[in-house]
C-alpha positions as a printed NumPy array, in Angstrom:
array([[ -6.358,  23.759,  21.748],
       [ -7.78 ,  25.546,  18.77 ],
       [ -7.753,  24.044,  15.043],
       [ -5.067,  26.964,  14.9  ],
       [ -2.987,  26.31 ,  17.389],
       [ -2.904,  23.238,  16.062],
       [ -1.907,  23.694,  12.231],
       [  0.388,  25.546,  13.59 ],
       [  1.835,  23.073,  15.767],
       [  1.93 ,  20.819,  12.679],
       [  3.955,  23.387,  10.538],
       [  6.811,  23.861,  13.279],
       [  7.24 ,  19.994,  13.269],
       [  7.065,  20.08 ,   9.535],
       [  9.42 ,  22.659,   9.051],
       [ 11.837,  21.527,  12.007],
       [ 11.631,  17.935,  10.855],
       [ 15.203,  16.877,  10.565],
       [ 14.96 ,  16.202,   6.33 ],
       [ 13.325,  19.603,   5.915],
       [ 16.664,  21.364,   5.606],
       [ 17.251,  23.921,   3.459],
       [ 20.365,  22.565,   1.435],
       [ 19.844,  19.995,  -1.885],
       [ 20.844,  16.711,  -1.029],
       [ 20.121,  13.833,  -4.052],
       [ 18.169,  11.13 ,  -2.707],
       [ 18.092,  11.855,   0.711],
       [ 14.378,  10.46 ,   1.816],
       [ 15.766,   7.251,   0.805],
       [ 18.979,   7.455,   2.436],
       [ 16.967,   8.038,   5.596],
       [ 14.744,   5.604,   5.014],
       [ 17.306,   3.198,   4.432],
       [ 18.933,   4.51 ,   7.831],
       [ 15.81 ,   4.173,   9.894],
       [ 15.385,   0.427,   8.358],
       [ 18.089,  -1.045,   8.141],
       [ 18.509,  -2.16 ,  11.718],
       [ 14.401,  -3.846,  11.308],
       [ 14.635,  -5.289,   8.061],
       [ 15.975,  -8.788,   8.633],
       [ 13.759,  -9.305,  12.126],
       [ 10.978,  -8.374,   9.832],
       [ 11.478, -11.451,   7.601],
       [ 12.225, -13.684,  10.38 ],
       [  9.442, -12.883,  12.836],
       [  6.959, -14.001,   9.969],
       [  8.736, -17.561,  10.713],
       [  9.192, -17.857,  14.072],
       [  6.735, -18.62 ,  17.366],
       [  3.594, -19.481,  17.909],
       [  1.317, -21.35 ,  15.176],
       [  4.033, -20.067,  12.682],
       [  3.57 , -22.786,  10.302],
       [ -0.113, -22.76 ,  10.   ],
       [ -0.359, -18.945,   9.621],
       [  2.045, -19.128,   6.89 ],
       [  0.176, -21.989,   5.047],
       [ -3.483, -20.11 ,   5.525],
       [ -1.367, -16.699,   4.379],
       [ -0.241, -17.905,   1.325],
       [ -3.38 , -20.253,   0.483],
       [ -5.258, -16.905,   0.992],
       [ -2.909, -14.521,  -1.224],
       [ -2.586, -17.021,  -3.864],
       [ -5.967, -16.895,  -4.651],
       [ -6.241, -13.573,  -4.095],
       [ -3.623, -12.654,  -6.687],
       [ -4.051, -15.615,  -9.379],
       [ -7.464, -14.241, -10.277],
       [ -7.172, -10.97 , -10.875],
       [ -3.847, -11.672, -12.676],
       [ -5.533, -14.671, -15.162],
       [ -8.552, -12.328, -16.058],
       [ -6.017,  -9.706, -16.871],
       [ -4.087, -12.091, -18.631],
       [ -7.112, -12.662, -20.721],
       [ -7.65 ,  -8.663, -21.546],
       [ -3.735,  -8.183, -22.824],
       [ -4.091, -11.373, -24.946],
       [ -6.871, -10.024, -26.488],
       [ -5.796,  -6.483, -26.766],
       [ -2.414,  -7.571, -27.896],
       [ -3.16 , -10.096, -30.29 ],
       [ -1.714, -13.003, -28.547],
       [  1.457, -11.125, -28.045],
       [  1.459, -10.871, -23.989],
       [ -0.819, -13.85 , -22.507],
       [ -1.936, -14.878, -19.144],
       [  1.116, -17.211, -18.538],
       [  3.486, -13.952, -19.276],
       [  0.876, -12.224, -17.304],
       [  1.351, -14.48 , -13.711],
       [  4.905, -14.941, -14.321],
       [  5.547, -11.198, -14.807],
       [  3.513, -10.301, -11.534],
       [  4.861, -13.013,  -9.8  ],
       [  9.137, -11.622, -10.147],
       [  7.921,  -8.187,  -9.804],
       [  5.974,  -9.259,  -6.118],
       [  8.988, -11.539,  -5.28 ],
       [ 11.211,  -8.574,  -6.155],
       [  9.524,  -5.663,  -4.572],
       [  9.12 ,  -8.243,  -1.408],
       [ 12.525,  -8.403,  -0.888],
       [ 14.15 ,  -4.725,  -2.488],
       [ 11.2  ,  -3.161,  -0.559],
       [ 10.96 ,  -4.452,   2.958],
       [  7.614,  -4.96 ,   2.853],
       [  6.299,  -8.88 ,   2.17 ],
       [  3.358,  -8.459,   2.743],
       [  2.643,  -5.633,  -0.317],
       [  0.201,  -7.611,  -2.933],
       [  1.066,  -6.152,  -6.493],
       [ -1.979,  -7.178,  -9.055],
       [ -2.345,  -6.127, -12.927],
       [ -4.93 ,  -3.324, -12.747],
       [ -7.233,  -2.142, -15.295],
       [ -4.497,   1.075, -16.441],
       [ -1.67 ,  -1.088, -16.887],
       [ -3.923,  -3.121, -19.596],
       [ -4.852,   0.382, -21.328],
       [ -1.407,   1.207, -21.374],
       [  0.056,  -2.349, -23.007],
       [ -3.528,  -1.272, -25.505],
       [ -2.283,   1.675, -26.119],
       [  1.116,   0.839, -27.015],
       [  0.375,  -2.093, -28.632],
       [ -1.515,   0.575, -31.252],
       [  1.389,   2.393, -31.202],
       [  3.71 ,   0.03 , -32.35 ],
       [  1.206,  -1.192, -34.728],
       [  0.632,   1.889, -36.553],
       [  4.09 ,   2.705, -37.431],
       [  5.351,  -0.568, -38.01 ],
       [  7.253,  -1.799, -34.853],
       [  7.541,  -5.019, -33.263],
       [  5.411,  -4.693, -30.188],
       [  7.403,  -6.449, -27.932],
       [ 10.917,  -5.37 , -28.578],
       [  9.171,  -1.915, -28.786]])
């Protein structure tokens, strides 16, 4: 088949793709997501702690992401106390990542998603932190 034939191939399965109709319908890629997942989601969790070597895969897992994610989140931690004169720390820092990771694991479906502090986040809380400065605000009720 030619690169034609098969873009358009693509299109027609794009355009006939059940959610591709031509009515509104408010939040309707998650309603089908939720549909398609549904039925998965709790095997999902309990394969991870079930069969062979489970215990030990689970250990060297979590050793592994712990590590992984304590890092980056204590050297961010560092940056926003800096930038925000003491106002967000590292301890708010892990404790922040660590509800929004337990959260998203669970709300999302997905365990294994690792959620870090990255460098635009810490411009942003800069930024703000500026913001609120300059005209007088509390930074963190602001």
């Amino acid at each position: 088949r030619t690169s034609e034939e098969k873009r358009k191939s693509v299109q027609e399965a794009f355009i006939n793709h059940p959610t591709q109709e031509k009515t509104f319908f408010l939040f309707r890629g998650i309603r089908d997501d939720l549909r398609r997942k549904i039925p998965w989601y709790l095997s999902d969790f309990l394969e991870g702690l079930t069969g062979h070597k489970t215990h030990s895969k689970v250990f060297s897992a979590t050793f592994f992401l712990y590590f992984a994610c304590i890092l980056p989140a204590i050297a961010m931690g560092v940056v926003n106390e800096e930038n925000t004169q003491g106002a967000i720390g590292v301890p708010q820092n892990v404790l922040a990542q660590a509800i929004a990771g337990l959260a998203y694991g669970l709300l999302a479906g997905q365990p294994l998603v690792i959620l870090l502090t990255t460098a635009p986040v810490v411009i942003y809380t800069k930024i703000m932190f500026y913001i609120a400065s300059d005209f007088g605000f509390q930074f963190l009720p602001f």
